[in-house]
Amino acid sequence: MPLPNYHQDPTLFHINTTPHHAYFIPFATQDKLAPLEREQSSLFTLLNGEWQFNYFTSVMDLPEDFLSQPFEHRIPVPSNWQTQGFDQHQYTNINYLFPFEPPYVPHDNPCGVYQRTFHYEPKSTKRYLLNFEGVDACLYLYLNQQFVGYGQVSHCTNEFDVTDFLISGENQLNVVVLKWCDGSYLEDQDKFRMSRIFRDVYLLEREPNYLQDFFIKTSLSEALDQADLSVECTFLQSPQQLTFQLFDPQHRLIAEQTSDHFKVKIDKPQLWNAEQPQLYTLHLAYGNEVIEQAVGFRRIEVKDGVLLLNNHPIKFRGVNRHDSDPLTGYVISREQAEQDFRLMKQHNINAIRTAHYPNAPWFSELCDCYGFYLISESDIESHGASMQYVPTPEHSILLNVAKQDDNQRIQQQTIDNFCYFARHPDYKQAILDRTYANVERDKNRPSVLIWSLGNEAGYGENFEASAKWIKQRDPSRLVHYESSIYQHSEHRNDLTPLDFHSEMYASTEDMDRYFEQPQTKPFLLCEYSHAMGNSNGDLEDYFQTFEKYAGACGGFIWEWCDHAPYLPDGSGHFGYGESESYIDKHHTIRLGLYQTTAEQNYQDYVKPQENGSHYGCEYLHTQDLEITAPQPFSFNFSPYTQEELTLKKHHYELEKSPYHILCVNYKMSGIGSNSCGPNLKEGYRINDKEISWIIQLYMNT
């Protein structure tokens, strides 16, 4: 059977999938409830494990009888092709990996065919839902040699009703995954590009008229001393009665009702925030199903240009976080995520922007429990559209156009290109669908304070429609989108549905200028202090500026961790020393006596660069040399010469000097964050035209 061509139709995103809905796992009435351990539900069958696999360098090479072909390989699910020896790792920030011809993708489009068999005994009175929580870039699903459906949007759940396809006994499940589809034009995020089934696959047993969705809504009185809780339920066919039970954070039953909906008032509610994430527990029971859901009472709002949580101003000490691991790629377990959470808490990080797509559905559940503020971002970025050809005057066919400043024209046309998908009518429903997927799945999560429309995809009618839909669907939360600052030449941006003035890599001076006039929207740095290589030198200045203005609500460092994979060369891991310090990067380093070697002192950045300097030194002893000075100095001790660090492009090209290199500096300039951000502040530069410096050298021979 030939593969359909759904993957090049921008109006088709899902075929035979269930509507987007809140994430939850039903348990049977006899099960012990443990929503964070969903494998304990007898209604949940995990299909992860070793699957059979065939890889094709082009979908055009896929034989018509691909479902019957013998399989040559085995591959773990979830995993990435590129970490299993198929295809290759590719990293790009902006440019697409294929020619820009939307909605078409190359004929040489790699694909993988997966197969596993599993034994199952379906009941005639139940329905069965097959879930794929993450597949990049799209999937065609077959069960027992029959086509079931199609799905895209890599970081959203595609759920298929397979009731009519399951058989009693051995079932054969096949999935065809393509590296690219028309949706890939909206998934141009700054990351390593990997293809695969990268999140869990599982089967749910449900009631015949099952609870399809529910929406928990909370509100607080102005004095925060009374809360209203309501639950709206949607069933597959018709409304039915449920038993609702609400337990307080101390696990005491405080409300119980039997109805098709739930409403209750709570006096003196215990409020949720990042420092004290107080959670109530809601049980919804009907038929043979019980669903447990955490509930948090909090109010997020903007008043007089200030961001408030529970009537108090808050500052985001945030990071942007990709799903990333040097060994497992995009495949992130609960244990890996919890390790991130522990490290974040240890470093006073209180907020996460899910850059630039929703994380696994259980991730936000954990954020509810651990206490993190989430900006939940839709799976949208089309940065590469901005790189399309802009004719210069000698290439222009418009010979009679009025002359204008060429730089201004090129800049505006680049912005117009950037807004291509934001305004193109063929992509309106695609952008809306990705918004629906994000909002509907996590609408019951108290940790989600802000919905983000996406990242670096221009602005226009399609995003305006998304923002307005969110405001109608969920007015309790705020809406963010940084790319709204870009204005298409033929469109007037409507910013009314957006709650923030958001920028990337703005300087502290930019923030000062913003607050020169009264503002109605908080200033949010959705990305700042670009952390690639030796960076983050200006954090203290940013934090002082955040504290200076009530309307500055903080920011999110780009980014949480290095998302490069380990190379299979047995070279070990990268090490980052705790004592590297500069004039603008010493606030977390203690003044004290340290010992090191040239090898230990060297900071192994992927791109060789300035590293390993020590700020504010008053005494230095190395081998048979002692150095002191009446004023503090900086030094660097390295196995590499400065010339080697300057000329080589990659760290693996470096050749050690036969000698250890000691550099003693009168001063060392700051680091800043100009790998992607503002220029280094004047106060951290070395602009001395004349210097007078005394050091004492003692040779101990």
XYZ file of C-alpha atoms in Angstrom:
701
model
C 0.000 0.000 0.000
C 1.518 3.370 -0.962
C 2.113 5.957 1.730
C -0.347 8.884 1.517
C 1.015 12.386 0.997
C -0.631 13.999 4.011
C 2.756 15.305 5.154
C 2.818 18.015 2.469
C -0.682 19.406 3.012
C -0.599 22.483 5.307
C -4.326 22.135 6.065
C -4.023 18.550 7.415
C -2.493 18.120 10.864
C -4.279 15.131 12.358
C -6.376 12.362 10.803
C -8.529 10.148 13.037
C -7.107 11.617 16.240
C -9.160 12.629 19.253
C -9.648 16.366 19.948
C -6.982 18.146 21.994
C -7.802 17.801 25.693
C -6.368 18.073 29.192
C -3.737 15.511 30.132
C -4.801 12.916 32.697
C -4.505 9.172 33.228
C -7.591 7.248 34.412
C -7.247 4.597 37.101
C -9.644 1.737 37.719
C -11.728 2.001 40.879
C -9.795 -0.882 42.466
C -6.380 0.692 41.700
C -4.324 2.638 44.205
C -4.241 6.204 42.873
C -0.757 7.435 41.945
C -1.064 9.976 39.107
C 2.690 10.671 38.986
C 3.230 6.920 38.564
C 0.818 6.262 35.743
C 2.201 2.781 35.085
C 0.382 1.749 38.280
C -2.979 2.181 36.528
C -4.458 -1.100 35.301
C -6.018 0.908 32.438
C -2.571 2.012 31.188
C -0.413 -0.233 28.973
C 3.048 1.128 28.168
C 4.319 0.080 24.737
C 7.875 1.376 25.124
C 10.740 -1.040 24.616
C 12.664 -2.572 21.764
C 10.880 -2.287 18.416
C 11.839 -3.627 15.011
C 13.056 -0.932 12.653
C 13.917 -0.223 9.025
C 15.593 3.015 7.993
C 15.332 4.603 4.540
C 17.410 7.602 3.433
C 14.428 8.750 1.359
C 10.704 8.201 1.705
C 10.762 7.646 -2.059
C 12.632 4.377 -1.375
C 9.819 3.066 0.809
C 8.434 -0.092 -0.875
C 4.673 -0.358 -1.314
C 4.630 -3.501 0.829
C 6.624 -1.836 3.623
C 4.341 -3.396 6.251
C 5.385 -6.874 5.124
C 9.098 -6.259 4.621
C 11.549 -8.096 6.909
C 13.159 -5.859 9.501
C 16.928 -5.401 9.605
C 17.325 -3.494 12.869
C 16.020 -3.067 16.370
C 15.668 0.298 18.070
C 14.554 1.388 21.538
C 11.346 3.388 21.836
C 11.593 6.146 22.856
C 14.925 7.144 21.287
C 16.451 9.282 18.532
C 17.636 7.879 15.228
C 20.763 9.985 15.462
C 21.793 8.519 18.830
C 21.203 4.991 17.492
C 23.458 5.175 14.419
C 20.910 6.315 11.808
C 20.953 9.594 9.867
C 23.297 12.246 11.320
C 23.290 14.981 13.926
C 22.470 18.402 12.497
C 22.480 21.659 14.406
C 21.109 24.937 13.127
C 19.847 28.050 14.807
C 18.002 29.924 12.057
C 18.359 28.372 8.610
C 16.087 25.552 7.509
C 17.748 22.240 6.708
C 15.883 22.084 3.400
C 14.979 24.507 0.580
C 12.297 27.051 1.457
C 9.314 25.940 -0.655
C 6.377 25.671 1.774
C 4.538 23.378 2.148
C 6.880 21.032 0.280
C 9.807 19.134 1.757
C 12.570 17.310 -0.147
C 11.944 14.009 -1.913
C 15.085 12.782 -0.158
C 13.209 12.825 3.122
C 14.566 10.169 5.524
C 12.004 7.913 7.143
C 11.838 5.037 9.568
C 9.378 2.154 9.759
C 8.737 0.843 13.274
C 7.004 -2.381 14.246
C 6.158 -4.140 17.476
C 3.694 -6.833 18.398
C 1.846 -6.972 21.676
C -0.703 -9.301 23.209
C -4.000 -7.737 24.219
C -7.484 -8.866 25.149
C -9.843 -5.957 24.422
C -13.256 -5.927 26.068
C -16.290 -5.388 23.867
C -17.723 -2.835 26.318
C -14.638 -0.581 26.380
C -12.911 1.894 24.082
C -9.163 1.993 23.473
C -6.972 5.038 22.873
C -3.408 4.763 21.540
C -1.203 7.702 22.567
C 2.021 9.030 21.058
C 3.326 11.838 23.277
C 6.085 12.964 20.926
C 7.046 12.069 17.342
C 9.279 14.201 15.120
C 8.220 15.215 12.526
C 5.060 13.221 11.695
C 3.673 9.703 11.844
C 1.480 7.396 9.803
C -0.140 4.779 12.048
C -1.116 1.225 11.071
C -2.599 -1.458 13.315
C -2.986 -5.029 12.107
C -2.213 -3.981 8.514
C -4.921 -1.282 8.516
C -4.325 2.446 8.233
C -5.478 4.141 11.444
C -4.475 7.769 11.040
C -1.879 10.490 10.694
C -0.450 13.055 13.102
C 2.057 15.894 13.243
C 3.154 18.650 15.671
C 6.212 16.978 17.162
C 5.769 18.001 20.792
C 2.044 17.390 21.185
C 0.166 14.192 21.924
C -1.463 12.431 18.989
C -4.159 10.147 20.395
C -5.956 7.632 18.162
C -9.133 5.677 18.920
C -8.098 2.140 17.924
C -11.147 0.328 19.306
C -12.159 -0.943 15.869
C -8.604 -2.053 14.974
C -7.578 -4.036 18.062
C -7.964 -7.802 17.997
C -7.863 -10.432 20.705
C -4.375 -11.936 20.915
C -1.296 -10.709 19.026
C -1.558 -7.228 17.526
C 0.892 -5.785 15.002
C 1.589 -2.072 15.397
C 3.434 -0.183 12.627
C 4.479 3.455 12.604
C 6.100 5.303 9.709
C 8.014 8.383 10.893
C 9.270 11.044 8.473
C 12.116 13.430 9.222
C 10.298 16.400 7.658
C 6.740 17.404 6.866
C 4.944 20.667 6.096
C 4.826 21.252 9.844
C 8.637 21.362 9.914
C 8.423 24.921 8.590
C 6.882 25.797 11.972
C 9.485 23.838 13.986
C 12.682 25.724 13.174
C 13.903 25.942 16.763
C 17.513 26.613 17.780
C 18.608 23.067 18.658
C 20.109 19.851 17.390
C 17.601 18.348 14.969
C 16.706 14.750 15.728
C 14.005 12.475 14.330
C 12.195 9.634 16.019
C 9.523 8.489 18.434
C 11.035 10.367 21.367
C 8.329 10.210 24.037
C 6.181 7.459 25.508
C 3.734 5.290 23.574
C 0.849 3.764 25.517
C -2.653 2.337 25.270
C -5.541 3.430 27.507
C -8.670 1.430 28.271
C -11.654 3.761 28.658
C -15.354 3.604 29.418
C -17.704 3.475 26.369
C -18.915 7.022 27.086
C -15.614 8.187 28.526
C -14.663 11.495 30.093
C -12.914 13.197 27.183
C -11.919 16.462 28.828
C -12.396 18.586 31.914
C -11.478 22.174 32.746
C -10.728 23.212 36.321
C -11.347 26.917 36.901
C -10.327 28.749 40.050
C -10.754 32.323 41.194
C -9.804 34.205 44.343
C -11.442 37.082 46.149
C -9.590 40.388 46.198
C -8.463 39.728 49.765
C -7.457 36.143 48.852
C -9.577 34.809 51.714
C -12.121 32.950 49.580
C -11.776 30.771 46.497
C -14.239 29.521 43.912
C -13.593 26.209 42.191
C -15.571 24.854 39.239
C -15.061 21.866 36.965
C -16.590 21.598 33.490
C -16.681 18.077 32.025
C -16.974 16.856 28.441
C -17.913 13.250 27.663
C -17.524 11.411 24.378
C -21.262 11.120 23.783
C -23.470 12.722 26.445
C -23.086 14.211 29.947
C -23.210 11.850 32.878
C -22.967 11.975 36.642
C -19.612 11.933 38.419
C -18.672 11.890 42.063
C -16.326 14.763 42.871
C -14.178 14.776 46.004
C -11.859 17.611 46.996
C -9.055 17.134 49.542
C -6.986 19.920 51.077
C -3.137 19.882 51.136
C -3.296 17.948 54.414
C -5.374 15.247 52.622
C -8.610 16.045 54.482
C -11.863 15.670 52.535
C -13.435 19.144 52.391
C -16.084 18.824 49.654
C -18.036 16.071 47.884
C -20.733 16.240 45.190
C -22.391 13.970 42.646
C -23.316 15.825 39.477
C -22.283 16.369 35.866
C -20.252 19.388 37.011
C -18.643 20.662 40.204
C -18.780 23.997 42.035
C -17.559 24.784 45.528
C -16.462 27.749 47.651
C -13.453 27.453 49.938
C -12.763 29.725 52.874
C -9.180 30.729 53.630
C -7.623 28.718 50.791
C -3.990 27.665 51.056
C -2.344 29.381 48.102
C 0.071 27.957 45.540
C 3.370 29.660 44.703
C 6.897 28.579 43.821
C 8.142 28.743 47.414
C 5.131 27.004 48.952
C 3.411 24.971 46.218
C 0.289 24.081 48.205
C -1.802 21.580 46.242
C -5.352 20.387 46.777
C -6.405 17.042 45.277
C -9.521 16.487 43.179
C -10.996 13.038 42.478
C -13.442 12.517 39.605
C -15.140 9.101 39.644
C -17.671 7.491 37.304
C -18.210 3.964 36.009
C -14.969 2.034 36.558
C -12.732 5.108 36.307
C -11.199 7.445 38.870
C -9.092 10.440 37.872
C -6.906 12.324 40.327
C -5.913 15.904 39.577
C -3.813 18.409 41.540
C -5.469 21.802 42.077
C -3.675 25.004 42.984
C -5.234 28.305 43.994
C -3.311 31.350 42.749
C -4.035 34.508 40.813
C -1.741 35.943 38.161
C -2.468 39.436 36.866
C -1.011 42.740 35.730
C -1.955 45.890 37.649
C -0.571 49.311 36.749
C 2.125 47.664 34.659
C 3.316 45.368 37.474
C 3.137 41.559 37.409
C 1.405 40.222 40.520
C 0.961 36.733 41.904
C -1.511 36.547 44.772
C -1.401 40.356 45.124
C 2.413 40.412 45.423
C 4.919 41.529 42.749
C 7.036 38.665 41.436
C 10.328 38.531 39.563
C 11.165 35.633 37.282
C 14.618 34.203 37.962
C 14.131 31.980 34.973
C 15.800 29.808 32.375
C 14.845 28.612 28.928
C 14.889 24.827 28.893
C 15.109 22.415 25.970
C 14.469 18.709 26.380
C 18.117 17.755 26.017
C 20.650 15.211 27.234
C 24.147 14.524 25.795
C 23.432 10.785 25.702
C 19.682 10.419 25.174
C 19.022 13.525 23.062
C 15.368 14.576 23.220
C 14.416 11.550 25.318
C 14.025 12.800 28.885
C 12.949 10.605 31.784
C 11.278 11.753 34.966
C 14.569 11.140 36.807
C 16.460 13.405 34.395
C 13.862 16.160 34.762
C 13.956 15.901 38.549
C 17.735 16.271 38.461
C 17.208 19.519 36.535
C 14.666 20.655 39.117
C 17.028 19.983 42.015
C 19.836 21.925 40.355
C 17.481 24.790 39.576
C 16.230 24.985 43.146
C 19.814 24.943 44.429
C 20.546 27.974 42.246
C 17.380 29.924 43.166
C 15.782 29.488 39.740
C 12.029 29.846 40.101
C 10.728 29.887 36.521
C 11.018 27.896 33.295
C 10.124 28.853 29.762
C 9.474 25.636 27.834
C 11.615 26.682 24.897
C 10.230 26.407 22.347
C 7.531 23.772 22.668
C 5.542 22.022 25.389
C 7.573 19.542 27.418
C 6.256 16.055 28.172
C 2.811 16.220 29.827
C 4.093 14.863 33.143
C 6.728 17.646 33.241
C 4.234 20.342 34.165
C 2.720 17.990 36.763
C 6.116 17.888 38.442
C 6.389 21.684 38.216
C 3.112 21.897 40.150
C 4.665 19.782 42.903
C 8.194 21.215 43.008
C 7.064 24.811 42.600
C 8.125 26.423 39.317
C 6.442 29.192 37.362
C 5.938 28.075 33.762
C 5.711 29.973 30.525
C 4.210 27.198 28.422
C 5.152 27.801 24.809
C 3.431 26.492 21.690
C 5.469 24.358 19.296
C 6.064 27.169 16.790
C 9.179 28.803 15.365
C 9.791 29.839 11.757
C 12.966 31.876 12.171
C 14.363 30.617 8.864
C 11.728 32.534 6.905
C 13.666 35.705 7.731
C 16.680 34.385 5.815
C 14.971 34.293 2.435
C 16.353 36.310 -0.464
C 16.051 40.080 -0.347
C 17.093 41.699 -3.668
C 19.710 44.419 -3.554
C 19.322 47.349 -6.006
C 21.438 45.758 -8.727
C 19.257 42.636 -8.564
C 15.912 44.409 -8.371
C 13.545 44.106 -11.316
C 11.633 47.141 -10.042
C 13.788 49.714 -11.815
C 11.339 52.586 -11.376
C 10.732 52.299 -7.656
C 11.232 55.411 -5.564
C 14.652 55.517 -3.945
C 14.902 54.997 -0.212
C 17.586 54.164 2.258
C 18.699 50.693 1.172
C 19.457 49.430 4.672
C 15.980 50.437 5.781
C 14.407 48.697 2.783
C 16.394 45.499 3.329
C 15.537 45.496 7.026
C 11.825 45.942 6.346
C 11.736 43.260 3.656
C 13.555 40.888 5.997
C 10.863 41.549 8.610
C 8.169 40.985 5.983
C 9.778 37.625 5.152
C 9.951 36.829 8.864
C 6.173 37.342 9.104
C 5.429 34.973 6.190
C 3.713 32.218 8.202
C 2.259 34.676 10.714
C 0.169 36.215 7.929
C -0.245 33.465 5.317
C -3.880 32.236 5.331
C -2.825 28.651 4.534
C -1.054 28.470 7.904
C -3.674 30.091 10.115
C -5.250 26.794 11.177
C -1.829 25.194 11.655
C -0.805 27.944 14.083
C -4.161 27.765 15.841
C -3.929 23.975 16.126
C -0.543 24.229 17.828
C -1.992 26.816 20.198
C -4.964 24.552 20.976
C -2.615 21.620 21.667
C -0.563 23.624 24.157
C -3.430 25.283 26.012
C -5.878 22.381 26.148
C -3.310 19.894 27.428
C -1.997 22.000 30.328
C -5.004 24.172 31.167
C -5.421 22.483 34.568
C -1.818 23.016 35.696
C -1.405 25.659 38.448
C 2.288 26.038 37.560
C 1.377 27.436 34.129
C 1.038 31.192 34.611
C 1.586 32.336 31.034
C 0.770 31.008 27.572
C 3.382 31.857 24.940
C 2.253 31.849 21.312
C 5.617 30.565 20.101
C 9.067 31.902 19.345
C 10.657 33.923 16.546
C 7.914 33.482 13.970
C 6.989 37.077 13.118
C 3.600 38.598 13.822
C 0.352 38.962 11.965
C -3.268 37.916 11.745
C -2.600 34.249 12.571
C -0.978 34.990 15.921
C -3.532 37.664 16.697
C -6.223 35.018 16.213
C -4.336 32.664 18.552
C -3.983 35.300 21.266
C -7.660 36.239 21.056
C -8.706 32.585 21.253
C -6.599 32.102 24.401
C -8.148 35.164 26.037
C -11.596 33.735 25.320
C -10.740 30.165 26.344
C -8.659 30.913 29.443
C -8.898 34.512 30.692
C -7.305 33.522 34.016
C -3.792 33.440 32.543
C -1.558 35.900 30.716
C -0.401 35.805 27.084
C 3.164 36.375 25.870
C 4.790 36.677 22.449
C 8.117 38.398 21.836
C 7.858 38.534 18.030
C 4.961 40.971 18.281
C 7.609 43.720 18.155
C 8.018 43.001 14.412
C 5.700 45.000 12.164
C 4.894 43.814 8.619
C 4.829 46.684 6.133
C 1.233 45.869 5.119
C -0.213 45.071 8.537
C -0.878 47.033 11.709
C -0.152 44.854 14.733
C -2.931 44.381 17.278
C -1.150 44.046 20.634
C -4.238 44.279 22.836
C -4.423 40.505 23.606
C -0.772 40.467 24.771
C 0.083 41.170 28.401
C 3.831 41.847 28.223
C 6.352 43.992 26.443
C 8.790 41.181 25.714
C 12.268 41.414 24.233
C 15.329 39.257 23.700
C 18.848 40.312 24.670
C 17.882 43.875 25.471
C 20.506 45.772 27.448
C 19.909 47.334 30.840
C 19.997 50.686 29.049
C 17.135 49.489 26.828
C 15.161 48.724 29.966
C 15.962 52.165 31.381
C 14.610 53.780 28.213
C 11.415 51.687 28.362
C 10.665 52.892 31.883
C 11.354 56.560 31.148
C 7.604 56.813 30.505
C 4.744 55.238 32.501
C 3.973 51.771 31.127
C 0.890 49.570 31.294
C 2.702 46.322 30.440
C 5.542 44.663 32.371
C 8.935 44.345 30.686
C 9.919 40.685 30.245
C 13.286 39.451 28.989
C 12.180 36.125 27.531
C 15.832 35.511 26.587
C 18.921 37.241 27.953
C 22.466 36.646 29.225
C 23.248 34.239 26.372
C 25.124 31.458 28.136
C 26.980 29.750 25.290
C 30.707 29.574 25.977
C 32.249 31.905 28.553
C 29.351 34.237 29.299
C 26.876 35.495 31.937
C 29.275 38.186 33.050
C 26.625 40.899 33.355
C 24.036 39.093 35.471
C 24.540 41.354 38.479
C 23.702 44.419 36.366
C 20.537 42.810 35.033
C 19.375 41.818 38.502
C 19.977 45.316 39.821
C 17.831 46.638 36.953
C 15.078 44.105 37.660
C 14.964 45.373 41.235
C 15.111 49.006 40.137
C 11.751 48.919 38.334
C 8.510 47.453 39.689
C 7.423 46.769 36.108
C 10.539 44.732 35.294
C 9.393 41.191 36.004
C 12.711 39.442 35.420
C 13.837 37.190 32.642
C 14.858 33.791 31.327
C 18.525 33.028 30.624
C 19.301 31.377 27.316
C 19.665 28.635 28.206
C 19.588 25.989 30.912
C 22.241 23.592 29.605
C 24.517 22.780 26.707
C 22.430 20.599 24.381
C 25.316 19.168 22.375
C 25.606 15.366 22.260
C 28.597 13.478 23.571
C 30.937 12.431 20.804
C 31.594 8.677 20.652
C 35.366 9.067 21.024
C 35.811 8.031 24.623
C 37.079 11.499 25.537
C 34.908 11.834 28.637
C 32.940 14.889 29.598
C 33.295 18.646 29.632
C 34.399 20.183 32.914
C 33.531 23.686 34.124
C 35.672 24.998 37.006
C 33.965 26.808 39.863
C 36.502 29.637 40.193
C 36.676 31.234 36.718
C 36.015 34.929 37.408
C 36.005 38.359 35.742
C 35.148 41.907 36.728
C 31.484 41.301 35.824
C 31.462 37.599 36.661
C 32.761 37.161 40.203
C 29.693 37.694 42.368
C 29.185 33.980 43.061
C 32.899 33.204 43.587
C 34.234 33.301 47.120
C 37.416 35.183 47.930
C 39.835 32.616 49.283
C 42.950 30.533 48.828
C 42.775 28.079 45.921
C 45.094 25.534 44.355
C 44.972 24.452 40.743
C 47.038 23.221 37.796
C 47.185 24.465 34.226
C 45.060 21.530 33.059
C 42.482 21.971 35.810
C 42.330 25.711 35.293
C 41.588 25.435 31.569
C 37.866 25.804 30.769
C 36.986 23.513 27.877
C 34.553 25.491 25.717
C 33.467 23.998 22.376
C 34.806 27.092 20.596
C 38.266 28.018 21.954
C 38.201 31.462 23.532
C 39.243 33.510 26.536
C 38.797 31.348 29.632
C 40.029 30.521 33.102
C 40.961 34.008 34.271
C 40.938 34.884 37.979
C 39.757 38.323 39.055
C 40.947 40.313 42.075
C 44.133 38.328 42.719
C 46.629 39.638 45.237
C 49.078 36.747 45.445
C 50.160 34.096 42.987
C 52.509 31.180 43.452
C 53.322 28.770 40.661
C 56.222 26.322 40.654
C 59.250 28.480 41.545
C 57.623 31.862 40.927
C 55.755 34.097 43.376
C 53.946 37.277 42.312
C 52.435 40.015 44.454
C 51.164 43.510 43.646
C 49.904 46.536 45.602
C 46.649 46.439 43.615
C 44.637 43.365 42.582
C 45.403 41.809 39.204
C 44.103 38.986 37.019
C 45.925 35.900 35.827
C 45.415 32.874 33.612
C 47.303 29.571 33.732
C 46.801 27.309 30.721
C 48.300 24.450 28.694
C 47.486 26.384 25.490
C 48.994 29.531 24.024
C 46.837 32.587 23.352
C 47.575 32.168 19.632
C 46.280 28.597 19.720
C 43.062 29.669 21.446
C 42.564 32.494 18.956
C 43.231 30.644 15.702
C 41.556 27.283 16.268
C 37.806 27.015 15.603
C 36.980 23.887 17.630
C 38.282 22.593 20.929
C 39.291 19.215 19.492
C 41.742 21.000 17.155
C 43.754 22.483 20.028
C 47.375 21.377 20.450
C 48.966 21.738 23.857
C 52.081 23.809 24.255
C 55.192 21.989 25.508
C 55.132 24.596 28.296
C 52.497 25.883 30.676
C 51.442 29.426 29.793
C 51.077 31.980 32.590
C 49.452 35.318 31.725
C 49.527 37.999 34.423
C 47.242 40.911 33.544
C 47.045 44.461 34.795
C 43.319 44.184 34.102
C 40.995 41.824 32.273
C 37.883 43.110 30.524
C 34.466 41.775 31.404
C 32.698 38.926 29.649
C 29.154 40.278 29.193
C 26.772 38.164 27.146
C 27.533 39.352 23.621
C 27.556 35.867 22.120
C 23.981 36.963 21.466
C 23.099 40.150 23.280
C 24.149 43.726 24.017
C 27.709 44.995 23.736
C 29.883 44.931 26.836
C 29.182 47.831 29.188
C 31.738 50.640 29.158
C 32.490 50.131 32.837
C 33.717 46.599 32.144
C 35.963 47.527 29.210
C 39.657 48.393 29.315
C 39.874 51.868 27.816
C 43.014 52.985 29.680
C 45.277 54.919 27.321
C 48.111 54.949 29.839
C 48.798 52.581 32.701
C 51.138 52.547 35.655
C 51.539 49.147 37.223
C 53.880 47.630 39.767
C 54.242 43.897 40.412
C 56.827 42.023 42.437
C 58.260 38.768 41.095
C 60.160 36.391 43.369
C 62.154 33.545 41.829
C 62.670 30.638 44.216
C 65.435 28.600 42.647
